[in-house]
Amino acid sequence: MIHKEMIAMLLAGGQGSRLGVLTSNVAKPAVAFGGKYRIIDFPLSNCVNSGIDTVGVLTQYQPLRLNAHIGIGIPWDLDRNHGGVTVLPPYEKSDNSEWYTGTANAIYQNLNYIDSYHPEYVLILSGDHIYKMDYEVMLDFHKENNADVTIAAMPVPWEEANRFGLVITDENKQILEFEEKPENPRSNLASMGIYIFNWSVLREALVTMSEQSNCDFGKHIIPYCRENGRRLFAYEYNGYWKDVGTLGSYWEANMELIDLIPEFNLYEEYWKIYTKSEAIEPQYIAEDAVTERCIIGEDTEINGKIYGSVIGSGVVIGKNSVIRDSIIMENTVIGDNVTITKSILAENVKVGDNVELGIGEEAENQLNKSVYSFGLVTIGENSIIPSGVKVGKNTAIFGETERGDYPDGMLVSGGSIIKAGDKV
């Protein structure tokens, strides 16, 4: 009989709608990050670095690229005969077919998978956070306190605490109360959505709450455990952690990688971040090209000037083009005499010659002001930007656009051109 002390269940099925056109055709955990990685690489690498060799990845929305990236888990040393990584999409059962309707419901639908390993503990993770954490240290804390549930929590600035779900603890870090986005916070310890459960406790809660619609850990399972006298503790984490759930936080997290002394270091020997890598050609930087404070992927061709930007693999940047404070994802081609400022270009975008992105004053986006903000230009994958056009700030473009889509050759700040996918 297979027995694992702790297995991880990684929730990676979300759409990530606050990333707008970046996630129209791809799940958020599969979005590129840092020039070479994808967001899901970080929790997967945390697992293998923490000695966890059994990970179930729960997928749902647009899973194709995510599934292809994970494969059988070779980059993370998770290609195991007993355990390893397993992709767990929703599946048809004998009596009905059901999508995952909440974070806890997704785990409930995979009880048989977890039971097959007879674990003592189950680690619940999100697939869309950027951080490094040793889950083994968290498990030690869980055991030392004889906890039934341990919630990873981190201090946030008091002025921002009302944006989070907060835990109130005693001097031993035992959780006394929860506050969900309170107007007047009594704690600044915010839940990170990372949990360790005794499997017997979690299983009983999932089965009991199985009829609860949209069953969720934060809203249903954790309160159920507390109401039933379970021992709940907060494991305080003080390292770097970023929820890249908005375009602003996603852009910011990428820019933080290229700080002179980065707060989040990708180059630590003892805690590597692993990813699926292709065998591709080295980069080419022309004699008169300029690169300053950048990350540049393999197989890039740089003929222009790049300042403070993250450039993915296979990118081509034409002559006399200038890129500043931007994220350019893999296989994007940028023409000559192009100026790009504070923009996010997804994979396989083509930008013609004499284009200007990110100009003028800011204005609220008319399509979705809560998504397309932060002064960014956001361009979805496989889009085409014709030569000679100008694009303002807080704008979104998705699809193969033509000169006629830009009145007077201009997409003004706050405008959008969506010719592919959904209008997000």
Coordinates of C-alpha atoms in Angstrom, one line a residue:
M1 CA 0.0 0.0 0.0
I2 CA 1.3 3.4 -1.0
H3 CA 1.6 5.8 2.0
K4 CA 2.8 9.4 1.7
E5 CA 3.2 11.6 4.8
M6 CA 2.0 14.8 2.9
I7 CA 0.8 15.4 -0.6
A8 CA 0.1 18.7 -2.3
M9 CA -3.1 19.7 -4.2
L10 CA -2.4 22.7 -6.4
L11 CA -5.4 24.7 -7.5
A12 CA -4.7 25.8 -11.1
G13 CA -8.0 26.0 -12.8
G14 CA -8.8 29.7 -12.5
Q15 CA -9.4 32.0 -15.5
G16 CA -7.6 35.0 -14.0
S17 CA -10.1 37.4 -15.5
R18 CA -8.4 40.4 -13.9
L19 CA -5.4 39.8 -16.3
G20 CA -7.8 40.7 -19.2
V21 CA -6.7 39.6 -22.7
L22 CA -3.6 37.9 -21.3
T23 CA -5.8 35.0 -20.1
S24 CA -8.4 34.9 -22.9
N25 CA -6.9 31.7 -24.2
V26 CA -4.7 30.4 -21.3
A27 CA -5.2 29.7 -17.6
K28 CA -3.5 32.2 -15.3
P29 CA -1.0 29.7 -13.9
A30 CA 0.3 29.2 -17.5
V31 CA 1.0 32.9 -18.1
A32 CA 4.7 33.6 -18.8
F33 CA 6.7 35.3 -16.0
G34 CA 10.2 36.6 -15.7
G35 CA 11.2 36.0 -19.3
K36 CA 11.6 32.2 -19.0
Y37 CA 9.1 30.8 -16.5
R38 CA 5.4 30.4 -16.1
I39 CA 3.5 31.3 -12.9
I40 CA 2.9 27.7 -11.9
D41 CA 6.6 27.0 -11.9
F42 CA 6.9 28.7 -8.5
P43 CA 4.6 26.5 -6.4
L44 CA 5.8 23.4 -8.2
S45 CA 9.4 24.3 -7.5
N46 CA 8.5 25.0 -3.9
C47 CA 7.0 21.5 -3.6
V48 CA 10.1 19.7 -5.0
N49 CA 12.5 21.9 -3.0
S50 CA 10.4 21.1 0.2
G51 CA 10.7 17.4 -0.4
I52 CA 7.1 16.9 -1.6
D53 CA 7.1 14.3 -4.4
T54 CA 3.3 13.9 -4.9
V55 CA 1.4 16.8 -6.4
G56 CA -2.2 16.8 -7.9
V57 CA -2.7 19.8 -10.2
L58 CA -6.4 20.7 -10.6
T59 CA -7.1 22.3 -13.9
Q60 CA -10.3 23.5 -15.6
Y61 CA -10.2 26.8 -17.6
Q62 CA -8.2 26.6 -20.9
P63 CA -6.0 23.8 -19.7
L64 CA -4.2 22.9 -22.9
R65 CA -1.0 25.0 -22.5
L66 CA -0.8 24.3 -18.8
N67 CA -1.1 20.6 -19.3
A68 CA 1.6 20.7 -22.1
H69 CA 3.9 22.7 -19.8
I70 CA 3.6 20.3 -16.9
G71 CA 3.7 17.1 -19.0
I72 CA 4.9 14.3 -16.7
G73 CA 6.8 16.6 -14.4
I74 CA 10.3 16.0 -15.6
P75 CA 11.7 19.6 -15.1
W76 CA 10.6 19.4 -11.4
D77 CA 11.8 15.8 -10.8
L78 CA 8.2 14.8 -10.4
D79 CA 8.2 12.0 -13.0
R80 CA 7.8 9.3 -10.3
N81 CA 6.5 5.7 -10.4
H82 CA 4.8 6.3 -7.1
G83 CA 3.5 9.8 -6.8
G84 CA 4.9 12.5 -9.0
V85 CA 2.7 15.1 -10.6
T86 CA -0.8 14.3 -11.9
V87 CA -3.1 16.7 -13.8
L88 CA -6.7 16.4 -12.5
P89 CA -9.3 18.0 -14.7
P90 CA -13.0 17.6 -14.0
Y91 CA -14.3 14.3 -15.3
E92 CA -17.6 12.5 -16.1
K93 CA -18.9 10.2 -13.4
S94 CA -21.4 7.5 -13.7
D95 CA -24.3 9.6 -12.4
N96 CA -23.5 13.1 -13.4
S97 CA -20.8 15.4 -14.8
E98 CA -19.8 18.4 -12.9
W99 CA -17.3 21.3 -13.2
Y100 CA -15.3 22.3 -10.2
T101 CA -17.6 24.9 -8.6
G102 CA -15.3 26.1 -5.8
T103 CA -11.8 25.5 -4.4
A104 CA -13.0 23.0 -1.8
N105 CA -15.4 21.3 -4.3
A106 CA -12.5 20.7 -6.6
I107 CA -10.7 18.8 -3.8
Y108 CA -13.9 16.9 -2.9
Q109 CA -14.2 15.7 -6.4
N110 CA -10.7 14.1 -6.1
L111 CA -11.1 12.2 -2.8
N112 CA -10.2 9.0 -4.5
Y113 CA -6.9 10.4 -5.8
I114 CA -6.0 11.6 -2.3
D115 CA -7.2 8.4 -0.6
S116 CA -4.9 6.3 -2.9
Y117 CA -1.9 7.8 -1.1
H118 CA -3.2 7.4 2.4
P119 CA -1.6 10.7 3.5
E120 CA -1.5 12.0 7.0
Y121 CA -1.5 15.6 5.8
V122 CA -2.7 17.5 2.7
L123 CA -1.2 20.8 1.6
I124 CA -3.5 23.1 -0.4
L125 CA -1.9 25.5 -2.7
S126 CA -2.8 28.1 -5.3
G127 CA -1.2 28.0 -8.8
D128 CA -1.0 31.8 -9.3
H129 CA 1.3 33.2 -6.6
I130 CA 5.0 34.2 -6.9
Y131 CA 7.0 33.2 -3.8
K132 CA 9.5 30.8 -2.2
M133 CA 8.4 28.8 0.8
D134 CA 9.7 25.7 2.5
Y135 CA 6.5 23.8 3.2
E136 CA 8.5 21.3 5.3
V137 CA 9.1 24.1 7.9
M138 CA 5.3 24.9 7.8
L139 CA 4.6 21.2 8.4
D140 CA 7.0 21.1 11.4
F141 CA 5.0 24.0 12.9
H142 CA 1.8 22.2 12.2
K143 CA 3.0 19.1 14.1
E144 CA 4.6 21.0 17.0
N145 CA 1.3 22.7 17.7
N146 CA -0.7 19.5 17.3
A147 CA -2.8 21.4 14.8
D148 CA -5.7 20.2 12.7
V149 CA -5.4 23.1 10.3
T150 CA -2.5 25.5 9.7
I151 CA -3.0 28.6 7.6
A152 CA 0.0 30.4 6.2
A153 CA -0.4 34.1 6.9
M154 CA 1.8 37.1 6.4
P155 CA 1.8 40.6 7.9
V156 CA 0.5 43.3 5.6
P157 CA 0.6 47.1 6.1
W158 CA -2.2 48.2 8.4
E159 CA -3.5 50.7 5.9
E160 CA -4.1 47.8 3.4
A161 CA -5.4 45.2 5.9
N162 CA -9.0 45.9 5.0
R163 CA -8.4 44.4 1.6
F164 CA -7.6 40.9 3.0
G165 CA -9.1 38.0 4.9
L166 CA -7.4 38.4 8.3
V167 CA -6.7 36.0 11.2
I168 CA -6.7 37.0 14.8
T169 CA -4.5 34.8 17.0
D170 CA -3.3 34.5 20.6
E171 CA 0.3 34.6 21.7
N172 CA 0.8 31.0 20.5
K173 CA -0.5 31.7 17.0
Q174 CA -3.7 29.7 17.6
I175 CA -6.5 31.3 15.6
L176 CA -9.3 32.8 17.6
E177 CA -11.2 34.6 14.9
F178 CA -11.4 35.4 11.2
E179 CA -12.2 38.8 9.6
E180 CA -13.1 39.0 5.9
K181 CA -12.0 42.4 4.6
P182 CA -13.1 44.3 7.8
E183 CA -13.7 48.0 7.8
N184 CA -11.7 48.4 11.0
P185 CA -9.1 45.6 11.1
R186 CA -8.1 44.2 14.5
S187 CA -5.2 42.2 12.9
N188 CA -2.8 42.7 10.0
L189 CA -2.1 39.0 9.5
A190 CA -3.5 38.1 6.1
S191 CA -4.3 34.6 4.9
M192 CA -2.2 33.5 1.9
G193 CA -4.6 30.8 0.8
I194 CA -2.0 28.1 1.7
Y195 CA -3.3 25.4 4.1
I196 CA -2.1 22.2 5.8
F197 CA -4.8 19.9 7.0
N198 CA -4.8 16.6 8.8
W199 CA -6.3 14.5 6.0
S200 CA -8.9 12.9 8.3
V201 CA -10.1 16.4 9.4
L202 CA -10.2 17.7 5.8
R203 CA -11.9 14.6 4.5
E204 CA -14.7 14.7 7.1
A205 CA -15.3 18.5 6.4
L206 CA -15.4 18.0 2.6
V207 CA -17.9 15.1 2.8
T208 CA -20.1 17.0 5.3
M209 CA -20.1 20.1 3.2
S210 CA -20.4 18.4 -0.1
E211 CA -23.9 19.8 -0.8
Q212 CA -22.7 23.3 -0.2
S213 CA -22.9 25.2 -3.5
N214 CA -19.6 26.7 -4.6
C215 CA -17.9 25.2 -1.6
D216 CA -14.8 27.2 -0.8
F217 CA -12.0 26.8 1.8
G218 CA -12.0 30.4 3.1
K219 CA -15.8 30.8 3.2
H220 CA -16.9 27.3 4.2
I221 CA -14.3 24.6 5.1
I222 CA -12.2 26.7 7.5
P223 CA -15.2 28.2 9.4
Y224 CA -16.7 24.6 9.6
C225 CA -13.5 23.3 11.2
R226 CA -13.4 26.2 13.7
E227 CA -17.0 25.8 14.6
N228 CA -16.4 22.1 15.3
G229 CA -13.6 22.7 17.7
R230 CA -10.7 21.9 15.5
R231 CA -7.3 23.3 16.4
L232 CA -6.4 26.1 13.9
F233 CA -3.1 27.8 13.8
A234 CA -1.5 30.6 11.8
Y235 CA 2.0 30.0 10.4
E236 CA 3.6 33.4 10.0
Y237 CA 5.5 33.9 6.7
N238 CA 7.8 36.9 6.3
G239 CA 9.4 36.4 2.9
Y240 CA 8.4 37.7 -0.6
W241 CA 4.9 36.8 -1.7
K242 CA 3.0 38.3 -4.6
D243 CA -0.5 37.6 -5.9
V244 CA -0.1 38.5 -9.5
G245 CA -3.9 38.6 -10.0
T246 CA -4.0 42.0 -11.6
L247 CA -2.2 43.5 -14.5
G248 CA -0.6 46.1 -12.2
S249 CA 0.7 43.5 -9.7
Y250 CA 1.8 41.2 -12.6
W251 CA 3.8 44.0 -14.2
E252 CA 5.2 45.1 -10.8
A253 CA 6.4 41.6 -9.9
N254 CA 8.2 41.3 -13.2
M255 CA 9.8 44.7 -12.8
E256 CA 11.0 43.8 -9.3
L257 CA 13.1 41.0 -10.8
I258 CA 15.4 43.5 -12.4
D259 CA 16.0 45.8 -9.4
L260 CA 19.6 46.3 -8.7
I261 CA 19.1 44.2 -5.5
P262 CA 16.0 42.3 -6.3
E263 CA 13.7 41.6 -3.4
F264 CA 12.8 38.3 -5.1
N265 CA 16.0 36.5 -6.3
L266 CA 15.7 34.0 -9.1
Y267 CA 19.4 33.0 -8.9
E268 CA 19.7 31.4 -5.5
E269 CA 21.6 28.2 -5.8
Y270 CA 19.9 26.5 -2.8
W271 CA 16.3 27.2 -3.9
K272 CA 16.1 26.9 -7.6
I273 CA 13.0 27.6 -9.7
Y274 CA 12.6 24.9 -12.3
T275 CA 10.7 25.2 -15.6
K276 CA 10.2 23.4 -18.9
S277 CA 13.0 24.6 -21.2
E278 CA 13.4 24.1 -24.9
A279 CA 16.8 23.5 -26.5
I280 CA 17.0 26.8 -28.5
E281 CA 19.7 29.0 -30.0
P282 CA 21.6 31.7 -27.9
Q283 CA 20.6 35.3 -28.0
Y284 CA 22.1 37.8 -30.5
I285 CA 22.7 41.5 -29.5
A286 CA 23.8 43.8 -32.3
E287 CA 26.9 45.9 -32.0
D288 CA 25.0 49.1 -31.6
A289 CA 22.2 47.7 -29.5
V290 CA 21.7 48.8 -25.8
T291 CA 20.5 46.7 -22.9
E292 CA 20.3 48.2 -19.5
R293 CA 18.9 46.4 -16.4
C294 CA 17.0 43.7 -18.3
I295 CA 16.2 40.1 -18.3
I296 CA 16.6 38.7 -21.8
G297 CA 15.6 35.2 -22.9
E298 CA 17.4 32.8 -25.2
D299 CA 17.1 33.0 -29.0
T300 CA 16.4 36.8 -28.9
E301 CA 17.6 39.2 -31.5
I302 CA 18.1 42.7 -30.2
N303 CA 18.9 45.4 -32.7
G304 CA 17.4 48.3 -30.7
K305 CA 17.6 49.7 -27.1
I306 CA 16.0 48.1 -24.1
Y307 CA 15.8 49.7 -20.6
G308 CA 14.3 48.1 -17.5
S309 CA 12.3 45.4 -19.2
V310 CA 11.7 41.6 -19.2
I311 CA 12.1 40.0 -22.6
G312 CA 11.1 36.4 -23.3
S313 CA 12.8 33.9 -25.5
G314 CA 12.6 34.1 -29.3
V315 CA 11.8 37.8 -29.3
V316 CA 13.0 40.0 -32.2
I317 CA 13.4 43.8 -31.7
G318 CA 14.1 45.9 -34.8
K319 CA 16.6 48.6 -35.5
N320 CA 16.2 52.0 -33.7
S321 CA 13.4 50.6 -31.6
V322 CA 13.3 51.6 -27.9
I323 CA 11.6 49.5 -25.2
R324 CA 11.2 50.9 -21.6
D325 CA 9.6 49.3 -18.5
S326 CA 7.8 46.6 -20.4
I327 CA 7.2 42.9 -20.6
I328 CA 7.6 41.3 -24.0
M329 CA 6.7 37.6 -24.0
E330 CA 8.2 34.9 -26.2
N331 CA 8.2 34.8 -30.0
T332 CA 7.0 38.4 -30.3
V333 CA 8.4 40.4 -33.2
I334 CA 8.8 44.2 -33.0
G335 CA 9.6 46.2 -36.1
D336 CA 12.0 49.1 -36.7
N337 CA 11.7 52.6 -35.2
V338 CA 9.2 51.4 -32.6
T339 CA 8.8 53.0 -29.1
I340 CA 7.2 50.9 -26.4
T341 CA 6.7 52.3 -22.9
K342 CA 5.2 50.5 -19.9
S343 CA 3.4 47.8 -21.9
I344 CA 2.7 44.1 -21.7
L345 CA 2.9 42.2 -25.0
A346 CA 1.8 38.5 -24.8
E347 CA 3.2 35.7 -26.9
N348 CA 3.5 35.7 -30.7
V349 CA 2.6 39.4 -31.1
K350 CA 3.7 41.2 -34.3
V351 CA 4.3 45.0 -34.1
G352 CA 4.9 46.8 -37.4
D353 CA 7.4 49.6 -38.0
N354 CA 7.1 53.2 -36.7
V355 CA 4.6 52.2 -33.9
E356 CA 4.4 54.1 -30.6
L357 CA 2.8 52.3 -27.6
G358 CA 2.1 53.9 -24.2
I359 CA 2.0 57.6 -25.1
G360 CA 0.0 60.6 -23.9
E361 CA -2.0 61.2 -20.7
E362 CA -3.9 58.5 -18.8
A363 CA -7.6 58.0 -19.1
E364 CA -10.0 55.4 -17.7
N365 CA -10.5 52.4 -19.9
Q366 CA -14.0 52.4 -21.4
L367 CA -14.2 48.6 -21.8
N368 CA -13.2 47.6 -18.2
K369 CA -11.6 50.3 -16.1
S370 CA -11.0 47.9 -13.2
V371 CA -8.8 45.6 -15.3
Y372 CA -7.0 47.9 -17.8
S373 CA -5.5 50.5 -15.6
F374 CA -2.1 51.2 -14.0
G375 CA -1.1 53.2 -17.1
L376 CA -0.4 50.0 -19.1
V377 CA -0.8 49.0 -22.7
T378 CA -1.9 45.4 -22.8
I379 CA -1.8 43.3 -26.0
G380 CA -3.1 39.7 -26.1
E381 CA -1.3 36.8 -27.8
N382 CA -1.1 36.4 -31.6
S383 CA -2.2 40.0 -32.1
I384 CA -1.0 42.2 -35.0
I385 CA -0.3 45.9 -34.6
P386 CA 0.0 47.6 -38.1
S387 CA 2.8 50.0 -38.9
G388 CA 2.5 53.7 -38.2
V389 CA 0.0 53.7 -35.4
K390 CA 0.0 55.2 -31.9
V391 CA -1.5 53.7 -28.8
G392 CA -2.2 55.6 -25.5
K393 CA -2.3 54.4 -21.9
N394 CA -4.8 52.1 -20.1
T395 CA -5.5 50.4 -23.4
A396 CA -6.2 46.8 -24.6
I397 CA -5.6 45.2 -28.0
F398 CA -6.4 41.7 -28.9
G399 CA -6.5 40.2 -32.4
E400 CA -5.2 41.0 -35.9
T401 CA -5.8 44.7 -36.2
E402 CA -5.5 46.9 -39.3
R403 CA -4.8 50.5 -39.9
G404 CA -8.5 51.2 -40.3
D405 CA -9.1 50.1 -36.7
Y406 CA -7.2 53.1 -35.5
P407 CA -9.0 56.4 -36.2
D408 CA -6.5 58.9 -37.5
G409 CA -3.8 56.3 -36.8
M410 CA -4.4 56.5 -33.1
L411 CA -5.9 54.4 -30.2
V412 CA -6.4 57.0 -27.6
S413 CA -5.8 56.4 -23.9
G414 CA -8.7 54.4 -22.4
G415 CA -9.6 52.8 -25.7
S416 CA -9.7 49.1 -26.7
I417 CA -9.7 47.1 -29.9
I418 CA -10.9 43.5 -29.3
K419 CA -11.1 41.4 -32.5
A420 CA -10.4 38.0 -30.9
G421 CA -11.7 36.1 -27.9
D422 CA -14.1 37.5 -25.4
K423 CA -14.4 41.2 -24.6
V424 CA -12.6 41.1 -21.3

